[in-house]
mmCIF file of C-alpha atoms and ligand atoms in Angstrom:
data_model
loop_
_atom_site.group_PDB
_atom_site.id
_atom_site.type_symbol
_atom_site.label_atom_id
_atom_site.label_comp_id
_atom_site.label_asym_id
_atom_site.label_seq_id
_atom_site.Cartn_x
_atom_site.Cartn_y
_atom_site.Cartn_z
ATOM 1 C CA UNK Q 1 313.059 134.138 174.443
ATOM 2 C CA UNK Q 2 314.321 135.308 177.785
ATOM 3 C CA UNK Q 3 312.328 135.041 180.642
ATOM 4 C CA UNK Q 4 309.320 137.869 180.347
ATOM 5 C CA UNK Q 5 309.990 140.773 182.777
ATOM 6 C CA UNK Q 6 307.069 141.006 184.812
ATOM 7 C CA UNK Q 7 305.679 144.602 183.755
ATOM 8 C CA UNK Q 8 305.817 142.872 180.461
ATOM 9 C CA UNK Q 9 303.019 139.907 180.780
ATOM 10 C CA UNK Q 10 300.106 142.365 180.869
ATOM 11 C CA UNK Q 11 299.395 145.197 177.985
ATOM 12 C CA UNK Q 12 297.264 148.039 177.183
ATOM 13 C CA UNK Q 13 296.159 150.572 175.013
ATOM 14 C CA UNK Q 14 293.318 153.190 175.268
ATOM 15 C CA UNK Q 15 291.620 154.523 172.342
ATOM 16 C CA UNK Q 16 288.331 155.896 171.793
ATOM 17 C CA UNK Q 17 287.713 155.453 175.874
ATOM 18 C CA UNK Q 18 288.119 151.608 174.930
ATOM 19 C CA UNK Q 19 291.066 149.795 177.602
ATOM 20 C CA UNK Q 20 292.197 146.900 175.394
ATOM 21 C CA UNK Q 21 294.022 144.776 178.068
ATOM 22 C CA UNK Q 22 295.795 141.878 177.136
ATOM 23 C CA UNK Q 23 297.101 138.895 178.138
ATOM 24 C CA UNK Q 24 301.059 139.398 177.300
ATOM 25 C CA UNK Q 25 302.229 135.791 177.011
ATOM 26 C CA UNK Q 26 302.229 134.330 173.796
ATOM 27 C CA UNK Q 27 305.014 131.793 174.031
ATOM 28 C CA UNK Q 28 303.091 130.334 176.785
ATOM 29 C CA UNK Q 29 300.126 130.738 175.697
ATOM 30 C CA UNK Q 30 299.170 133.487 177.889
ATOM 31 C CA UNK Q 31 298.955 131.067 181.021
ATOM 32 C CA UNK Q 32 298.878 132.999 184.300
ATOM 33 C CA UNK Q 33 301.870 133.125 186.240
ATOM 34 C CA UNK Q 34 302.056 134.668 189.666
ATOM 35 C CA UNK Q 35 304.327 137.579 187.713
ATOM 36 C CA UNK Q 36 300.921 137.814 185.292
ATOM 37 C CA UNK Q 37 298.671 137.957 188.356
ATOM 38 C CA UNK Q 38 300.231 140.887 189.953
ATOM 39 C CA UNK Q 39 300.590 142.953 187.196
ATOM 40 C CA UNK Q 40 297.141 142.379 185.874
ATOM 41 C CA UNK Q 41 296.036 143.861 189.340
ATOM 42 C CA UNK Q 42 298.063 146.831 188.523
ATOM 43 C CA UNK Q 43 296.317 147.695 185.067
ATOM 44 C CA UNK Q 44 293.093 147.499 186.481
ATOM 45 C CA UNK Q 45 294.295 149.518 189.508
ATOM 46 C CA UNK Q 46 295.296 151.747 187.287
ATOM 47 C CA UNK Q 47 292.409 151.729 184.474
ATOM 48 C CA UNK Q 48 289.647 151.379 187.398
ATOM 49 C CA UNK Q 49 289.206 155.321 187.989
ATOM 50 C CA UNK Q 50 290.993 156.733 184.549
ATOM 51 C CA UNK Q 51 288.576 159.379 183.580
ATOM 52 C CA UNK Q 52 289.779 158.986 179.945
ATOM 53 C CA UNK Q 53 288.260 155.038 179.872
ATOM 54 C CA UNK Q 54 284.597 154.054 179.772
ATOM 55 C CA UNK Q 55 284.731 150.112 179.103
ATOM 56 C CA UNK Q 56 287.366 147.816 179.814
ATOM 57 C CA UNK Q 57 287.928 144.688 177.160
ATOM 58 C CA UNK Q 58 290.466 141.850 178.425
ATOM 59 C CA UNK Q 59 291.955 139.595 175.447
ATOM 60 C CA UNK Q 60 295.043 138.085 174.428
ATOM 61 C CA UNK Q 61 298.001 138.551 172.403
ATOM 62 C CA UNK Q 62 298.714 135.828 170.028
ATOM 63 C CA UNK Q 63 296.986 132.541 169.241
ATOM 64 C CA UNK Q 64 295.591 132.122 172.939
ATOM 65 C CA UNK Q 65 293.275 134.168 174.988
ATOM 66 C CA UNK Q 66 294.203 132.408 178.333
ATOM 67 C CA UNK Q 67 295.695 129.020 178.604
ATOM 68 C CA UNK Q 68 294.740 128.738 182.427
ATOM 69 C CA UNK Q 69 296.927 128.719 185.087
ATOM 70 C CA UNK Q 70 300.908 128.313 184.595
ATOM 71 C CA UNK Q 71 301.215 124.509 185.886
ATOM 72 C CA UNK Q 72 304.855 125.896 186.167
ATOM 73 C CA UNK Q 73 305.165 128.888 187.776
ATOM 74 C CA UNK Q 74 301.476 128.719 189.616
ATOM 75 C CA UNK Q 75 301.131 125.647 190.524
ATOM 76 C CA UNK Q 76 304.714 123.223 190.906
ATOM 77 C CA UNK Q 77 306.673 126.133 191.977
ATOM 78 C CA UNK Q 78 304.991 127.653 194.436
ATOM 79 C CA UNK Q 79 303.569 124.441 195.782
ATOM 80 C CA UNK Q 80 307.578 123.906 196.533
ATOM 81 C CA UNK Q 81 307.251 126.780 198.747
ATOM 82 C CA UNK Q 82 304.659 125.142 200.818
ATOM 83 C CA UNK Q 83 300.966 125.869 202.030
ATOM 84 C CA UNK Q 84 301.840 129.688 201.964
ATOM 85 C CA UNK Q 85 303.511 129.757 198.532
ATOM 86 C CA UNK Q 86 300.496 127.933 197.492
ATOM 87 C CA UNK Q 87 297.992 130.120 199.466
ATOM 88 C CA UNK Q 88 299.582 133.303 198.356
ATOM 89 C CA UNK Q 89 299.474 132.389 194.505
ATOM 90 C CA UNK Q 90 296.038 131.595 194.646
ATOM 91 C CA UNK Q 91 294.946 135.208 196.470
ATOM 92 C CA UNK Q 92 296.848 137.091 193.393
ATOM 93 C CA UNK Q 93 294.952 135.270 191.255
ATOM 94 C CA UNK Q 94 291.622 135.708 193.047
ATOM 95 C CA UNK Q 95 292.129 139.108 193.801
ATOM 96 C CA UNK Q 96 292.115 140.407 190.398
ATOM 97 C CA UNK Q 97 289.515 138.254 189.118
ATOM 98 C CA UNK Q 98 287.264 139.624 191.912
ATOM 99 C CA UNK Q 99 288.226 142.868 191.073
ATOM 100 C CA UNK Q 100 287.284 142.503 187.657
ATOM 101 C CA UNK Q 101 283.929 140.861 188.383
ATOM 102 C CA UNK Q 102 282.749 144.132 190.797
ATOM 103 C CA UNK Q 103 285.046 146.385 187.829
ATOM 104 C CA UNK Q 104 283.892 150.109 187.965
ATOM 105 C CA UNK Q 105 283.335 150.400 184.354
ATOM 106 C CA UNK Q 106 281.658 147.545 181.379
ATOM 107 C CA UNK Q 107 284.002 144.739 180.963
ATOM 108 C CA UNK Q 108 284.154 142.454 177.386
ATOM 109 C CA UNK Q 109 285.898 139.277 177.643
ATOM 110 C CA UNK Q 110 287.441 138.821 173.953
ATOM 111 C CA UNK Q 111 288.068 135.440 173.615
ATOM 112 C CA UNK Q 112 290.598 135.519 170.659
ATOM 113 C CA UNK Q 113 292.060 131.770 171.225
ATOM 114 C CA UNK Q 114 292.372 128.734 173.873
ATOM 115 C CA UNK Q 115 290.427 129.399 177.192
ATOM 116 C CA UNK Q 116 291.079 126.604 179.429
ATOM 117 C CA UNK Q 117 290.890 126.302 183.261
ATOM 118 C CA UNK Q 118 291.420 128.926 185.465
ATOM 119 C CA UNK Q 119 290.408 131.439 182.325
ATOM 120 C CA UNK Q 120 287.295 130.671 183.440
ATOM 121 C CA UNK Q 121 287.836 133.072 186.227
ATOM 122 C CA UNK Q 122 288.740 136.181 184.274
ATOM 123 C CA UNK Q 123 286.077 135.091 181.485
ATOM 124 C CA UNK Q 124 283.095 134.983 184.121
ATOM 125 C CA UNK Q 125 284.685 138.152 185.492
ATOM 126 C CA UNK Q 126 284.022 140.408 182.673
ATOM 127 C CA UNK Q 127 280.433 141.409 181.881
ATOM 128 C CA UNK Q 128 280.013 140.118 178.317
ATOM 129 C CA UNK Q 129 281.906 138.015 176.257
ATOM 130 C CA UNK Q 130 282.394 136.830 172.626
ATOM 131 C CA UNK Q 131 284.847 134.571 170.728
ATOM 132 C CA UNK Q 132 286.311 133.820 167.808
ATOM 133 C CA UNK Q 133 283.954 131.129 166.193
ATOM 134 C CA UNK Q 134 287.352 129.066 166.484
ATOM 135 C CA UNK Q 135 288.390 130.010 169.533
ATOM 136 C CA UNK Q 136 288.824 126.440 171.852
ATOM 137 C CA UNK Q 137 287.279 126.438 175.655
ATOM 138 C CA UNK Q 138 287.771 123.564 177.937
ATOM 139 C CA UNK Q 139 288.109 122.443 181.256
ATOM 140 C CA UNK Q 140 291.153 120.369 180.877
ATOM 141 C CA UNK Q 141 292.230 120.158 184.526
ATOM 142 C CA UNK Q 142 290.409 116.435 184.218
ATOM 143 C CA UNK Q 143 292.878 115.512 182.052
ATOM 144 C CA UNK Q 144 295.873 116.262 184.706
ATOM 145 C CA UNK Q 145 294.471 114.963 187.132
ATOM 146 C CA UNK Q 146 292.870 117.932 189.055
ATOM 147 C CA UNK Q 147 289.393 119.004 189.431
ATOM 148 C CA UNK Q 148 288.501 122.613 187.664
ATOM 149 C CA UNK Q 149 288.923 124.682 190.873
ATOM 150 C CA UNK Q 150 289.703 128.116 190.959
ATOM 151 C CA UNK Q 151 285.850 129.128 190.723
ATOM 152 C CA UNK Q 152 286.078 127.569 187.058
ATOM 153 C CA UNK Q 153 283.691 124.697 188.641
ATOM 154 C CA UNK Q 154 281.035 127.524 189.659
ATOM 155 C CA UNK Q 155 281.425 129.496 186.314
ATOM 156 C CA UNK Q 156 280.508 126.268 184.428
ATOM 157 C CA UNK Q 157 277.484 125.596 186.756
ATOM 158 C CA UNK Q 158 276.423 129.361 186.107
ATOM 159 C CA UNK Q 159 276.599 129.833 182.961
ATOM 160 C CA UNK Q 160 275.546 126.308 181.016
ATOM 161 C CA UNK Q 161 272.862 124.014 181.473
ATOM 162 C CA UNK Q 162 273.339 121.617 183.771
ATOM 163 C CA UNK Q 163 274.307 118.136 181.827
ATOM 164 C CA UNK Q 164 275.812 120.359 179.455
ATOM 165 C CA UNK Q 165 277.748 121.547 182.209
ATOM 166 C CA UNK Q 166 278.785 118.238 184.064
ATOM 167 C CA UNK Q 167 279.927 116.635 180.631
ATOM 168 C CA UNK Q 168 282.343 119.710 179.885
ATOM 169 C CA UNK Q 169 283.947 119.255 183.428
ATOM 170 C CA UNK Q 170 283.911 115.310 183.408
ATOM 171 C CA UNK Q 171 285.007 114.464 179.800
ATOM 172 C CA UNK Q 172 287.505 117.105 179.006
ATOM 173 C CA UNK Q 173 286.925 118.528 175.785
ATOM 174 C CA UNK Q 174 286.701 121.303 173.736
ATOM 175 C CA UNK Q 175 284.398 123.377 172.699
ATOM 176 C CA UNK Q 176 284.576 125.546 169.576
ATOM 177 C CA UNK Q 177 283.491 129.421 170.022
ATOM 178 C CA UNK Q 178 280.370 128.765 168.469
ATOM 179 C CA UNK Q 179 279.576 125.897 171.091
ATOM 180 C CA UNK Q 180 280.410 127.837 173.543
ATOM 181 C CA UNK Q 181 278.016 130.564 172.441
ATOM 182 C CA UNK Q 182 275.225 127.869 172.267
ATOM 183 C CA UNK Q 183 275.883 126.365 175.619
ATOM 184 C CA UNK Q 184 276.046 130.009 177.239
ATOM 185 C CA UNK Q 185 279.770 130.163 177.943
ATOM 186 C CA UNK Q 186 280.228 133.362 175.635
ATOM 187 C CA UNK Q 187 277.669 135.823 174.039
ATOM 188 C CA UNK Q 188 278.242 135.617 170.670
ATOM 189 C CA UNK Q 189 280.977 133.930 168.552
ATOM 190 C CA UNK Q 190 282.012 135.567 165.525
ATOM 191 C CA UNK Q 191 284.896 134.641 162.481
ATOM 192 C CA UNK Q 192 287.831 135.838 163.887
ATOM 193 C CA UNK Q 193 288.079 138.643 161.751
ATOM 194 C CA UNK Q 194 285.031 140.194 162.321
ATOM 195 C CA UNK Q 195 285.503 139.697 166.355
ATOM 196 C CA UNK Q 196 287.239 143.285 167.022
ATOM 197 C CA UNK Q 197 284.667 145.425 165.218
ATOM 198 C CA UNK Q 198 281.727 143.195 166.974
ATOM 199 C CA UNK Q 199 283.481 144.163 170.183
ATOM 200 C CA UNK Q 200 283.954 147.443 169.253
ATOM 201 C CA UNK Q 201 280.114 148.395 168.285
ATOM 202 C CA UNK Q 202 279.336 146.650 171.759
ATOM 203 C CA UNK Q 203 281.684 148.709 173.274
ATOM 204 C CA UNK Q 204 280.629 151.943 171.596
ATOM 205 C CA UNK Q 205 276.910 151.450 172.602
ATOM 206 C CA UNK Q 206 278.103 151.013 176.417
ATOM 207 C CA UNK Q 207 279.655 154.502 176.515
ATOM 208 C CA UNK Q 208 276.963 156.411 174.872
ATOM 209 C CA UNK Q 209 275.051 154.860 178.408
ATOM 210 C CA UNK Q 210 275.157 156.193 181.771
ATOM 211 C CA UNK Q 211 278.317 154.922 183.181
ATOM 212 C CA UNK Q 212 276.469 154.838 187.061
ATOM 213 C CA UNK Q 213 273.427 153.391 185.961
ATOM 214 C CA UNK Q 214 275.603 150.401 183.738
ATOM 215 C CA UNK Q 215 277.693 149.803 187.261
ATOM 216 C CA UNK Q 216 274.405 149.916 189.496
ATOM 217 C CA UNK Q 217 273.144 147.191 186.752
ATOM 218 C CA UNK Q 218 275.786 145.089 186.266
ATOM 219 C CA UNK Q 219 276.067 144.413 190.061
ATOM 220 C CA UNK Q 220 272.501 143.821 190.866
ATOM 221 C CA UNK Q 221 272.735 141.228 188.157
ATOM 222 C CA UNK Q 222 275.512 139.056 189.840
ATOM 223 C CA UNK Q 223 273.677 140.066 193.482
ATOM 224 C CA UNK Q 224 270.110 138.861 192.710
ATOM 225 C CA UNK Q 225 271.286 135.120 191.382
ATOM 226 C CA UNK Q 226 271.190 134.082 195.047
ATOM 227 C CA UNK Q 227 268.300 136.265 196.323
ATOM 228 C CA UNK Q 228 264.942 135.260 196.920
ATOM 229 C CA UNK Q 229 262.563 137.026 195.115
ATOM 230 C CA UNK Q 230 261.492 139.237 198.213
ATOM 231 C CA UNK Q 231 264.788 140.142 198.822
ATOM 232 C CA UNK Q 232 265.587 141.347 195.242
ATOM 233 C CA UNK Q 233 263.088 143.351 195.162
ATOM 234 C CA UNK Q 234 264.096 145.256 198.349
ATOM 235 C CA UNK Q 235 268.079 145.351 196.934
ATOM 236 C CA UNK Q 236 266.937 146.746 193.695
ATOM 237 C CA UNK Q 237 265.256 149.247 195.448
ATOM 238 C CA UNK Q 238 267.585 150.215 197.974
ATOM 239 C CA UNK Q 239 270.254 149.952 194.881
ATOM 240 C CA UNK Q 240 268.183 152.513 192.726
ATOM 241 C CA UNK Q 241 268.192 154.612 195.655
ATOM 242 C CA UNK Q 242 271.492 154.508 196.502
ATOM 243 C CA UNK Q 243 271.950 155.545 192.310
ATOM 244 C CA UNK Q 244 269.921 158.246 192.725
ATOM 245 C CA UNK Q 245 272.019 160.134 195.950
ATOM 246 C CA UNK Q 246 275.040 159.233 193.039
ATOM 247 C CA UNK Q 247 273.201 160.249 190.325
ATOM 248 C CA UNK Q 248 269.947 162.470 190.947
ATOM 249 C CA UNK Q 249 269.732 164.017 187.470
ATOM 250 C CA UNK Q 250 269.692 160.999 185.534
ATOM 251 C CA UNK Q 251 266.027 159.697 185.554
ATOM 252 C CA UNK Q 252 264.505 163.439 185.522
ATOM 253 C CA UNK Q 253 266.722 163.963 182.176
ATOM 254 C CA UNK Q 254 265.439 160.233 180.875
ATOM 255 C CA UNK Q 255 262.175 160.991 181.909
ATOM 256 C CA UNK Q 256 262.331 164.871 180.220
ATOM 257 C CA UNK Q 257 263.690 164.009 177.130
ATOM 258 C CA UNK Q 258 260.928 161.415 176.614
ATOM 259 C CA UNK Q 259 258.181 163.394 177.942
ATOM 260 C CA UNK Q 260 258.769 166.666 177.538
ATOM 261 C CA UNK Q 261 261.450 167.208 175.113
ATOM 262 C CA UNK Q 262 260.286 164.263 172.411
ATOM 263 C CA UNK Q 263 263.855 163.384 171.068
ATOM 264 C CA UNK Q 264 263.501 159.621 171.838
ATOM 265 C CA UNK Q 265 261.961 156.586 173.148
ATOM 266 C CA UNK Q 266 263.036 154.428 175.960
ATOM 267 C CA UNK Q 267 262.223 151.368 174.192
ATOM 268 C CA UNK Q 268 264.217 152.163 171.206
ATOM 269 C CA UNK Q 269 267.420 153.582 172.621
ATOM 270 C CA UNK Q 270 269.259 155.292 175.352
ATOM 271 C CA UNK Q 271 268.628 159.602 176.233
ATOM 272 C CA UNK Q 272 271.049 161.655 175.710
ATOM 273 C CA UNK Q 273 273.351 161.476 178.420
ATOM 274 C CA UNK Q 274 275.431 164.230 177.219
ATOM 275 C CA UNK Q 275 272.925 166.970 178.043
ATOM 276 C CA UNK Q 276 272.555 165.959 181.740
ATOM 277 C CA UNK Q 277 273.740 168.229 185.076
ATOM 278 C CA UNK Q 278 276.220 166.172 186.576
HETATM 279 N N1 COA D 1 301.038 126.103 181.992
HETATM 280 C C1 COA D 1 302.338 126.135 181.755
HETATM 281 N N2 COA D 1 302.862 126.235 180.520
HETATM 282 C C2 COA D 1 302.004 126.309 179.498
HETATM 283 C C3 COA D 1 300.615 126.267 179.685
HETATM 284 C C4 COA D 1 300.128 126.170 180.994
HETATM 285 N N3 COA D 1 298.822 126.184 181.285
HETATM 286 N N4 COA D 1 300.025 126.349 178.484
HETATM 287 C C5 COA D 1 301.005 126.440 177.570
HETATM 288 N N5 COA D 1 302.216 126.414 178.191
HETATM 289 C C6 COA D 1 303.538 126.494 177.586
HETATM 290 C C7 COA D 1 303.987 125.161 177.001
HETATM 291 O O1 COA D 1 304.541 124.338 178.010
HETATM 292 C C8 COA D 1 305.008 125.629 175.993
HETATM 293 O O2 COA D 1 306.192 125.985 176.678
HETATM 294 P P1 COA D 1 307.663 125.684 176.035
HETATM 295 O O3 COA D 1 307.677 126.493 174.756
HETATM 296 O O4 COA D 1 308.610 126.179 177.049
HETATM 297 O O5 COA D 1 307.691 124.219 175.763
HETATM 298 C C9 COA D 1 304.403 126.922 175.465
HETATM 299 O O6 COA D 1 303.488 127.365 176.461
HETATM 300 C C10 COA D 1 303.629 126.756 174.182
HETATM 301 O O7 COA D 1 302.687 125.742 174.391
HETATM 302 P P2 COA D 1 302.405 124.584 173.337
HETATM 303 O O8 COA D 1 301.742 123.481 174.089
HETATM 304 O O9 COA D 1 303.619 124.245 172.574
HETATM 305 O O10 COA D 1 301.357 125.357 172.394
HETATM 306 P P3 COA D 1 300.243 124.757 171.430
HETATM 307 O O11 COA D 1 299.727 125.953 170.682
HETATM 308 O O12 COA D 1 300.721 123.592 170.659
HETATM 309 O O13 COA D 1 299.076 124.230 172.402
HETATM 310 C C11 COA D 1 297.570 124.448 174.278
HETATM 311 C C12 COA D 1 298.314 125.142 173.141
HETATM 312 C C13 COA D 1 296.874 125.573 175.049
HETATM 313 C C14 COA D 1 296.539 123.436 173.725
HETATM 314 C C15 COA D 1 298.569 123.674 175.182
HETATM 315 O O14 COA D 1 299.666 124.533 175.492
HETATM 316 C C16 COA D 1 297.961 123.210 176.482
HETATM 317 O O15 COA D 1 297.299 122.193 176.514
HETATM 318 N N6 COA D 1 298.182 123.957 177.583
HETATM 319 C C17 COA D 1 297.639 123.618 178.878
HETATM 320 C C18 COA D 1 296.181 124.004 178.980
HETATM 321 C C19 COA D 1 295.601 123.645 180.323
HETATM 322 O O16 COA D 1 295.336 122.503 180.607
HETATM 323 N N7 COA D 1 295.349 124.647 181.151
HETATM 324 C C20 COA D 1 294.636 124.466 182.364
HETATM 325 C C21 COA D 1 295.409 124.898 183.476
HETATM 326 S S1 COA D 1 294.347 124.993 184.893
#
């Protein structure tokens, strides 16, 4: 086909409150061009503070989720352009990713396909992830001859065990979904065709929840990784404060529905969040 337009490389559809962004490069794998970068910045620009979505899921069309970066477009052709071509690619990159990691609402990574490389970014980025049992992940930039930058060396050294971690970088190679499950890259792996109605449910249970408490949670649990304990105690409780001036109502309606009202317990499932003053 002709060269993708670049409002074309990103798509999404909203239903039930559900974003479903995807990746919109199939005949290359969904590899991230600078044209993919910049437009993926403008869905979530646009998605961020849309009062009709509650949870965000990135995934991608076709047999990839994200074949890493475009060793095209990203890298050879705007290493041409010198230190600033280079420089400037790598911010439009970044710059979404880090949007997506501090994202307003839940985020699923749903890892249909290949995840190699710099997917790593966008897969760390999102809150919870699960694959396709099949799915491949790998950090293949070994076997060009590059090391797996682009924060894809951290996101291996957060999220698997150590060894585990250091053979995935040094040898190369794939692992399956389910691997990748095991060694903590994903949440869950799933056949492929139950993968969408897994992601769903997940998705369904995050918007019955209160959408200020899940942000206030999902941050503190990126912040307090490099806290000492003393100092996560005093974030969490300036950060529950800070909820509260946001969000007054929502503990006294948690704690009266429990207390007073009887209609459920807080170790079984979430209040009612419908019946709250806003
Ligand atoms: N950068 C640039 N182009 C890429 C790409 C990437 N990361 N990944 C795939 N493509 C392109 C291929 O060059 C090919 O383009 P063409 O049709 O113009 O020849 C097209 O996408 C289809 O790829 P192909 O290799 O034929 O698909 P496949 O299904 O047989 O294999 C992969 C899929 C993902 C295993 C293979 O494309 C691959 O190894 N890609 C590179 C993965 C990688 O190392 N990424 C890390 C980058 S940091």
């Amino acid at each position: 086909m002709s060269e993708r337009a670049e409002e074309d490389t990103v798509s999404y559809e909203i239903e039930n409150r559900i974003a479903w962004v995807k990746f919109n490069r199939p005949e290359k794998r969904n590899c991230m061009s600078p044209k993919l970068n910049r437009q993926m910045l403008r869905v979530l620009d646009k998605l961020e503070y849309d009062d009709t979505v509650g949870v965000l899921v990135l995934t991608g069309e076709g047999t990839a989720w994200s074949a890493g970066m475009d060793l095209k477009e990203y890298f050879r052709e705007t290493e041409a352009q010198g230190l600033a071509g280079t420089r400037g690619a790598q911010r439009e990159a970044y710059t979404w990713w880090k949007r997506l990691r501090w994202f307003q609402k839940p985020t699923i990574a749903m890892v249909n396909g290949w995840c190699f490389g710099g997917g790593y970014g966008p897969l760390y980025a999102c809150d919870l992830a699960y694959a396709a049992e099949d799915a491949q992940f790998g950090l293949s930039e070994v076997n060009w001859g590059i090391l797996p930058g682009g924060g894809a060396t951290k996101v291996a050294f957060e999220l698997m065990p150590f060894r585990k971690a250091m053979y995935h970088a040094m040898l190369g190679e794939n692992l399956t979904g389910a691997q990748a499950a095991e060694e903590g890259l994903v949440n869950e792996a799933l056949p492929a065709d139950k993968l969408k109605a897994r992601v769903t449910e997940v998705a369904t249970k995050l918007l019955e929840k209160n959408p200020w408490t899940l942000k206030a949670t999902k941050d503190a649990m990126r912040r307090v990784g490099e806290m000492t304990y003393e100092n996560a105690e005093d974030y969490l409780i300036r950060a529950q404060e800070a909820l509260n001036f946001f969000d007054g109502e929502a503990r006294k309606e948690g704690m009266k529905q429990f207390l007073d009202d009887k209609t459920y317990k807080p170790g079984l499932g979430s209040y009612d969040t419908s019946k709250q003053k806003s």
